[in-house]
Short mmCIF file of C-alpha atoms in Angstrom, two decimals:
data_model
loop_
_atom_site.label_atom_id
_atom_site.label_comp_id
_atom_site.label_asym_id
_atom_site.label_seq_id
_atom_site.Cartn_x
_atom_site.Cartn_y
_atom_site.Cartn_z
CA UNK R 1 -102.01 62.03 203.18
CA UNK R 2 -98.80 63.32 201.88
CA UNK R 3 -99.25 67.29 201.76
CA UNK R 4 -99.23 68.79 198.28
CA UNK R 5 -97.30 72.14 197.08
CA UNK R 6 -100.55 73.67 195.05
CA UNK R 7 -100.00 77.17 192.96
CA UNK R 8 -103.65 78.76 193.80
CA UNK R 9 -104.84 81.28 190.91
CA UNK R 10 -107.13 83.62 192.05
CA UNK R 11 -109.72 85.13 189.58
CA UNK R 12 -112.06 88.21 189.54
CA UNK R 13 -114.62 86.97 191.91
CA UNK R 14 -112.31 86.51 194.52
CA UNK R 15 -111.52 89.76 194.85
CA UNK R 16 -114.12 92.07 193.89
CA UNK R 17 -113.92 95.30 192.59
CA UNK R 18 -113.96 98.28 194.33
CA UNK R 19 -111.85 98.67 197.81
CA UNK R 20 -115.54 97.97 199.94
CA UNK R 21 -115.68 95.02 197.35
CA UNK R 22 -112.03 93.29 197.81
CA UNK R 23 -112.27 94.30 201.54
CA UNK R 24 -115.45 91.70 201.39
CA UNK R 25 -114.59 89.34 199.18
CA UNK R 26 -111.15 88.43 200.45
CA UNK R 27 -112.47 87.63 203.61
CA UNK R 28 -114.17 84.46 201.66
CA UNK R 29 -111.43 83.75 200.15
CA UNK R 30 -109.05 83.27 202.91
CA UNK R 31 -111.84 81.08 204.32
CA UNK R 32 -111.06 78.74 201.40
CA UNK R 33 -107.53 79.21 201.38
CA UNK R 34 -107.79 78.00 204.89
CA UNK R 35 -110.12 75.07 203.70
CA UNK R 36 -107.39 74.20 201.09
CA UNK R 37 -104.73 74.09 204.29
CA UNK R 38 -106.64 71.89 206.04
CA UNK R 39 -107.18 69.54 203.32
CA UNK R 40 -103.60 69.00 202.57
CA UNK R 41 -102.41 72.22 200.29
CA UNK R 42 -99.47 73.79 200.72
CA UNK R 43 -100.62 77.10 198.83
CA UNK R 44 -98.76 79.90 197.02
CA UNK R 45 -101.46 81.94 195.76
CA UNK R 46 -101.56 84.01 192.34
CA UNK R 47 -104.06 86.83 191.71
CA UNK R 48 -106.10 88.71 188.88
CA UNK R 49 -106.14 92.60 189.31
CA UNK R 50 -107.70 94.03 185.94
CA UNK R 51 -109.68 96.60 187.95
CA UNK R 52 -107.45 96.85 190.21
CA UNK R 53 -104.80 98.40 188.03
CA UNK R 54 -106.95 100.15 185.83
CA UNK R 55 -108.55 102.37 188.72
CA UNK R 56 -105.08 103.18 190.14
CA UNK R 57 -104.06 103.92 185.97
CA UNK R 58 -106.94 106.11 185.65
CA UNK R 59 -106.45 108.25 188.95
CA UNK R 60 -102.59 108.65 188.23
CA UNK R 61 -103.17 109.77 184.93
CA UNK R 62 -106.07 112.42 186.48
CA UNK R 63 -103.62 113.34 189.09
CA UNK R 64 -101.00 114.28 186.66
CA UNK R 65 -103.24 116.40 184.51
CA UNK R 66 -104.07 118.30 188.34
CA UNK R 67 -100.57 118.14 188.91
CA UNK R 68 -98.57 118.74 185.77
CA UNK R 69 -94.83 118.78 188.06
CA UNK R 70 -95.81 115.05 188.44
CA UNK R 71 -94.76 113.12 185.30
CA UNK R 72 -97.04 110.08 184.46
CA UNK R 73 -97.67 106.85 186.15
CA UNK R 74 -95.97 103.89 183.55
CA UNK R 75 -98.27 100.55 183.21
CA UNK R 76 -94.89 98.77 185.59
CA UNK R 77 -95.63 100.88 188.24
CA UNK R 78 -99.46 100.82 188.47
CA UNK R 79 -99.00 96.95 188.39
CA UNK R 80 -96.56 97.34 191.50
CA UNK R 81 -99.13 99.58 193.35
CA UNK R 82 -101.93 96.99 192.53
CA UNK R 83 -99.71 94.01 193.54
CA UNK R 84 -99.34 95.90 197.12
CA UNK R 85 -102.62 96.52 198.43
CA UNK R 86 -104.61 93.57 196.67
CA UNK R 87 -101.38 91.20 198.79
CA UNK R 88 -101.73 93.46 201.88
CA UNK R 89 -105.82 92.62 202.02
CA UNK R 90 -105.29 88.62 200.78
CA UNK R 91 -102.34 88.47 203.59
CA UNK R 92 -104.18 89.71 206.36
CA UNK R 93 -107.29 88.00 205.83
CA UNK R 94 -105.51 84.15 205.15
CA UNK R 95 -103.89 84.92 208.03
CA UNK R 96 -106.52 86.11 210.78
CA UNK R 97 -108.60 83.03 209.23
CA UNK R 98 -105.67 80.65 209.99
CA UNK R 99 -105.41 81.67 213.23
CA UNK R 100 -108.96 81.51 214.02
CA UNK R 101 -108.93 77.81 213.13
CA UNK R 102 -105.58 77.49 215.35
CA UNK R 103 -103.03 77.28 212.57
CA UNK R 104 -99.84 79.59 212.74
CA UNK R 105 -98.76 79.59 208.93
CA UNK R 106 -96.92 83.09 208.05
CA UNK R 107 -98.35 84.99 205.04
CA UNK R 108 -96.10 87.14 202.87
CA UNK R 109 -96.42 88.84 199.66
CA UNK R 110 -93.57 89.62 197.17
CA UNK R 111 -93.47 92.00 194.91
CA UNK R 112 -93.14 90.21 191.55
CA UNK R 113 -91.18 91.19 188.76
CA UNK R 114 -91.51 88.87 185.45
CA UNK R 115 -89.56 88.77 182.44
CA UNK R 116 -90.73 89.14 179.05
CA UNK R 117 -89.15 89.32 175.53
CA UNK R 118 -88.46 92.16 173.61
CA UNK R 119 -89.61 90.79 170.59
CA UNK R 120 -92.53 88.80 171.17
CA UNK R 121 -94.96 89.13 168.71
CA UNK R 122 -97.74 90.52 171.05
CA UNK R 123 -95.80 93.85 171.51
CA UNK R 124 -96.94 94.16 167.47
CA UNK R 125 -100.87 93.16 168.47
CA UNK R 126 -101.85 95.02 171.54
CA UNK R 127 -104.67 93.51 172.39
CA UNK R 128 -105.43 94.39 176.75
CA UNK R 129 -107.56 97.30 176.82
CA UNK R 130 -106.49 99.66 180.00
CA UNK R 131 -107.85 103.11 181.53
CA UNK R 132 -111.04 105.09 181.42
CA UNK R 133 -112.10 106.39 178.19
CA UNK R 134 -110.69 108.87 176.13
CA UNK R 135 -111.94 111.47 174.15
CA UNK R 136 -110.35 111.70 170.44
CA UNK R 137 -107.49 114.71 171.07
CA UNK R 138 -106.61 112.51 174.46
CA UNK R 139 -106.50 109.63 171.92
CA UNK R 140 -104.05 111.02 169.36
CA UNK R 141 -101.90 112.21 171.95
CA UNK R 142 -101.38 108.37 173.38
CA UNK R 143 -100.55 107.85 170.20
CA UNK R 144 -97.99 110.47 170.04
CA UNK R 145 -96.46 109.04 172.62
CA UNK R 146 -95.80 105.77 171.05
CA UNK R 147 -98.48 104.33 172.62
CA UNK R 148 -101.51 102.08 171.14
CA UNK R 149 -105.63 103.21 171.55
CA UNK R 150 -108.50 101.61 170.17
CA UNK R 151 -112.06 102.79 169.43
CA UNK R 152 -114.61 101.56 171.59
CA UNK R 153 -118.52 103.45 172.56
CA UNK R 154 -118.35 106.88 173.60
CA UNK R 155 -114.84 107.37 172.49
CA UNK R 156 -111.44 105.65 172.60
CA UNK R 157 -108.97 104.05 175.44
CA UNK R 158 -105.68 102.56 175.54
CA UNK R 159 -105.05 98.96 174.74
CA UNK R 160 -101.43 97.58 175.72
CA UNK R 161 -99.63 93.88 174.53
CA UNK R 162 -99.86 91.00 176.56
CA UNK R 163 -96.93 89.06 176.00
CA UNK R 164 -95.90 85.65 177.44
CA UNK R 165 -94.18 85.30 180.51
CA UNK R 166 -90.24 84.21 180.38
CA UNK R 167 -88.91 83.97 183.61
CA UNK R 168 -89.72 84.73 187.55
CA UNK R 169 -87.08 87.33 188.87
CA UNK R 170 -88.15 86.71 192.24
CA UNK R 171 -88.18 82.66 192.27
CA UNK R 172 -85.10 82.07 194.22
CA UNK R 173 -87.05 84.30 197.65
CA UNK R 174 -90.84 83.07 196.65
CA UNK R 175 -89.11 79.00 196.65
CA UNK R 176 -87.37 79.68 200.12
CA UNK R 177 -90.23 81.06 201.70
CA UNK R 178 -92.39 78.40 200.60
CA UNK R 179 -89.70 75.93 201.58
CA UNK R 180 -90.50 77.42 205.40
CA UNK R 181 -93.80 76.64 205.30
CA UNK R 182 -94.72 80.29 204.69
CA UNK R 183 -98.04 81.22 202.57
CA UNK R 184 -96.98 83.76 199.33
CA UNK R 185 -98.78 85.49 197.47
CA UNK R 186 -96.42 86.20 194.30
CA UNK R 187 -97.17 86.76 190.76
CA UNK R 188 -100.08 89.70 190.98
CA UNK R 189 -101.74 90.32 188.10
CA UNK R 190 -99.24 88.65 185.88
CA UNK R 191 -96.65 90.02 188.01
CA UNK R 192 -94.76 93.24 186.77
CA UNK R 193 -93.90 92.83 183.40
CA UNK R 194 -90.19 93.79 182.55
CA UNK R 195 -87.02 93.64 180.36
CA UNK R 196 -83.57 92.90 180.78
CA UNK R 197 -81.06 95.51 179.73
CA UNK R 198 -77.79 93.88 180.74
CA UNK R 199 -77.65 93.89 184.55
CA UNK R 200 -81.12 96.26 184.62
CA UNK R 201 -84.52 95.44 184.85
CA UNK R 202 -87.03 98.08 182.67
CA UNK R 203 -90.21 98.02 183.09
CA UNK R 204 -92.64 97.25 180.31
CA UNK R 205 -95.85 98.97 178.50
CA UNK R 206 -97.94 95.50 178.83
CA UNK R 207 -99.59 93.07 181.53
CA UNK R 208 -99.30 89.15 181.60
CA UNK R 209 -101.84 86.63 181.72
CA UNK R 210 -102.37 85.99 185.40
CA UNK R 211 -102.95 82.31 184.52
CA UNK R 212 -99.73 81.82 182.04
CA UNK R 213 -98.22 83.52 184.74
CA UNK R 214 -99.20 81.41 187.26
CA UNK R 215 -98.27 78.25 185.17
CA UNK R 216 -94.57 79.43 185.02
CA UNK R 217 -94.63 80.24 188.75
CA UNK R 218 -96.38 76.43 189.16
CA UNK R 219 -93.22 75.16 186.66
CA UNK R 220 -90.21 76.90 188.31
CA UNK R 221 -91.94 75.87 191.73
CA UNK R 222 -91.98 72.42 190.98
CA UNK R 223 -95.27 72.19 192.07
CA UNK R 224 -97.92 69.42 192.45
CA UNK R 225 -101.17 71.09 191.34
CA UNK R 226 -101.97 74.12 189.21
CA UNK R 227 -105.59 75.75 190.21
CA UNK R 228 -106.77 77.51 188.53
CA UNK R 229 -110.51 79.21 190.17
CA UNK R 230 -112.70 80.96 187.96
CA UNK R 231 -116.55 81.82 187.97
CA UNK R 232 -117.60 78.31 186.47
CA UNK R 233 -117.89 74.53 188.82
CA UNK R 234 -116.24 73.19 185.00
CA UNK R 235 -115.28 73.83 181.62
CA UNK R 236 -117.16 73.25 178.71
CA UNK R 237 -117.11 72.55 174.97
CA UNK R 238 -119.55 74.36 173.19
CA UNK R 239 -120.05 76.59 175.81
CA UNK R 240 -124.24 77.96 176.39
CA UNK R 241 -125.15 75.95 173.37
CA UNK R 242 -127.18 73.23 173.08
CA UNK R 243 -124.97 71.00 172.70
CA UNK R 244 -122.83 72.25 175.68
CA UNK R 245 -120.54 69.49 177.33
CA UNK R 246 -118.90 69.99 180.75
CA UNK R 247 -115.52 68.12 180.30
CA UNK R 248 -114.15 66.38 183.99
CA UNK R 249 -111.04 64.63 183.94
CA UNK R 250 -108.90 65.06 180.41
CA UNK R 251 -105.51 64.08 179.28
CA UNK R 252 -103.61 66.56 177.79
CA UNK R 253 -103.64 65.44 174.17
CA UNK R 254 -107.44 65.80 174.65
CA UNK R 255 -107.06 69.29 175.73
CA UNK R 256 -104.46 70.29 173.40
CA UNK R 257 -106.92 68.78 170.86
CA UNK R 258 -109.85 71.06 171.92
CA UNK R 259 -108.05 74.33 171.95
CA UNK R 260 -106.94 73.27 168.20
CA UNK R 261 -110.61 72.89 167.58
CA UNK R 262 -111.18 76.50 169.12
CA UNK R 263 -113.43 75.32 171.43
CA UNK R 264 -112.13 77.95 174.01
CA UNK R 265 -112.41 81.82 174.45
CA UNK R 266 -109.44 83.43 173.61
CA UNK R 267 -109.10 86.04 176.03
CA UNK R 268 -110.82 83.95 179.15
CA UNK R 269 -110.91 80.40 179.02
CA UNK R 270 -108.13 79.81 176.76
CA UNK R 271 -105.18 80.89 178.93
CA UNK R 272 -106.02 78.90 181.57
CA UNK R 273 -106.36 75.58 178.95
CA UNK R 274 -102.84 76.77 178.04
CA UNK R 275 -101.40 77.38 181.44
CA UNK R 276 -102.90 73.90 182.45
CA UNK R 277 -101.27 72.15 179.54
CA UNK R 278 -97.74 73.78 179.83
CA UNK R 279 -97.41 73.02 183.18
CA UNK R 280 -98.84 69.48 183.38
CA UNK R 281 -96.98 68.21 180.34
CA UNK R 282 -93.64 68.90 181.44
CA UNK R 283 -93.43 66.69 184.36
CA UNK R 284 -95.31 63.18 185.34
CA UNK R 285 -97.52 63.55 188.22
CA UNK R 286 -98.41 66.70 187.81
CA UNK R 287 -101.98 67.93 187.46
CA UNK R 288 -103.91 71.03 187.09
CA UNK R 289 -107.40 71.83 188.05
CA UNK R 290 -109.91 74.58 187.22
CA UNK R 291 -112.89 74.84 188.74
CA UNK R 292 -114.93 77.74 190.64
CA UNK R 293 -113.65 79.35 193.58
CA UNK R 294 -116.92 78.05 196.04
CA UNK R 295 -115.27 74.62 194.96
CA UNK R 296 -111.95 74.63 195.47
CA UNK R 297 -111.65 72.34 198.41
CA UNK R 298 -113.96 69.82 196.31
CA UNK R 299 -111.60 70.11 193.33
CA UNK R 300 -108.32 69.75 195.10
CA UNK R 301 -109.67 66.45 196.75
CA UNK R 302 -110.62 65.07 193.28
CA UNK R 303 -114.32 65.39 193.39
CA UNK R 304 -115.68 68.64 190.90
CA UNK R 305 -113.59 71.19 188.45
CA UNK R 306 -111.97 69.88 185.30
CA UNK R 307 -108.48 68.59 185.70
CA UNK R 308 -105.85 67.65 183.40
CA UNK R 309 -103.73 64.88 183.99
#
């Protein structure tokens, strides 16, 4: 069987929460990276990192109030920071489970920058909430600072846009390493949302869909397969209803026809429809599968997950 080039999106659940947590849980998911391997996939693997960044928000912004020299942390840089230890655990553990099964298959993680525009809407609609809660005189002075907060219980916290993603600045190094055979892990949490400002690259107050991201990265990568592993064996219409459906193998006109009948989350299962859909569409052959992470293997072969064709 011909070997396929398979972007691998990485949800919640495969990483855990806390550093105990990820330490854990990566250590089963390089186990089914490695099953992926060894059923064909040539993986470069995408991540989540929601609490990842927030914690490492949070204890910036108490650090600075310690430490008022220090100026604060921007939303570009905690992504970085996030994007560099959640890599350095995935790497190591794909690769002392590769080697354990006698495969020698470099890992490497880049450092992802993607672009975004200045003027997409979402920059108007913040909509990602971010950091620890604040009280109402931390609130206004966000807002002072330009920046966006919304009310939630016990008191407010900062919500930031979430805009789609344009371009992969790093494509050209993830594609060659790839080309070598090597395992990446690119795209972190969206990857590092940023601007272009003639030849400079600013960094910008938002985060990216993991999953749109991770649809691009499958697009510019000319990849095979988009999958996409989440917390559920399948999606469903009507979702814990009575009438719920579990949908296997769709086109995409079917799919594009569900998310016009809002049969998806917005903020969860919708992205991924979208990502799925992009990605697919643009090229014959292609496919895209989500499906839960204890099921990968089973979906790449065909045999569980929901995948668009």
């Amino acid at each position: 069987m011909a070997r396929k080039r398979v972007v691998v999106a990485l949800g919640h659940r495969a990483l855990g929460t806390t550093l105990p947590e990820q330490k854990k849980a990566v250590k089963k998911t390089a186990a089914i990276v490695a099953d992926l391997v060894e059923a064909g996939a040539d993986p470069i693997i995408t991540h989540s990192n929601a609490p990842q960044v927030g914690m490492i928000h949070t204890a910036m912004n108490e650090f600075g109030k310690v430490h008022p020299d220090y100026t604060a942390v921007p939303m570009s840089v905690c992504s970085a920071m996030s994007q560099g230890y959640i890599g350095y655990d995935i790497q190591n553990a794909v690769r002392a489970e590769l080697l354990r099964r006698g495969i020698y298959k470099p890992v490497s993680t880049i450092l992802t920058q993607v672009t975004v525009d200045p003027y997409d809407e979402a920059f108007h609609e913040p909509v990602k909430v971010i950091g620890r809660i604040l009280t109402e005189e931390e609130a206004e002075e966000e807002e002072h600072k330009g920046n966006y907060v919304t009310e939630v219980e016990g008191g407010y916290r900062r919500i930031v846009a979430a805009p789609n993603p344009q371009n992969v600045v790093e494509i050209d190094a993830i594609r060659v390493l790839a080309d070598a055979g090597q395992i990446v892990v690119a795209c972190g949490g969206g990857g590092i949302p940023v601007l272009e400002q003639g030849e400079e690259l600013r960094g910008a107050s938002a985060v990216i869909e993991k999953d749109l991201a991770s649809g691009k990265l499958a697009e510019l990568l000319d990849a095979d397969e988009l999958m996409i592993l989440t917390s559920v064996e399948k999606v469903s219409l009507n979702y814990k209803s009575d009438t719920e459906e579990l949908l296997g193998e769709v086109s995409v006109e079917e799919a594009k026809k569900y998310m016009d009948e809002d049969h998806f989350e917005p903020t969860t299962m919708l992205p991924k429809i979208e990502a799925s859909v992009s990605f697919v569409e643009k090229k014959p052959g292609r496919r895209a599968v989500i499906t839960s992470i204890d099921k990968a293997k089973e979906g790449f072969l065909g045999k569980t997950g929901t995948i668009i064709k």
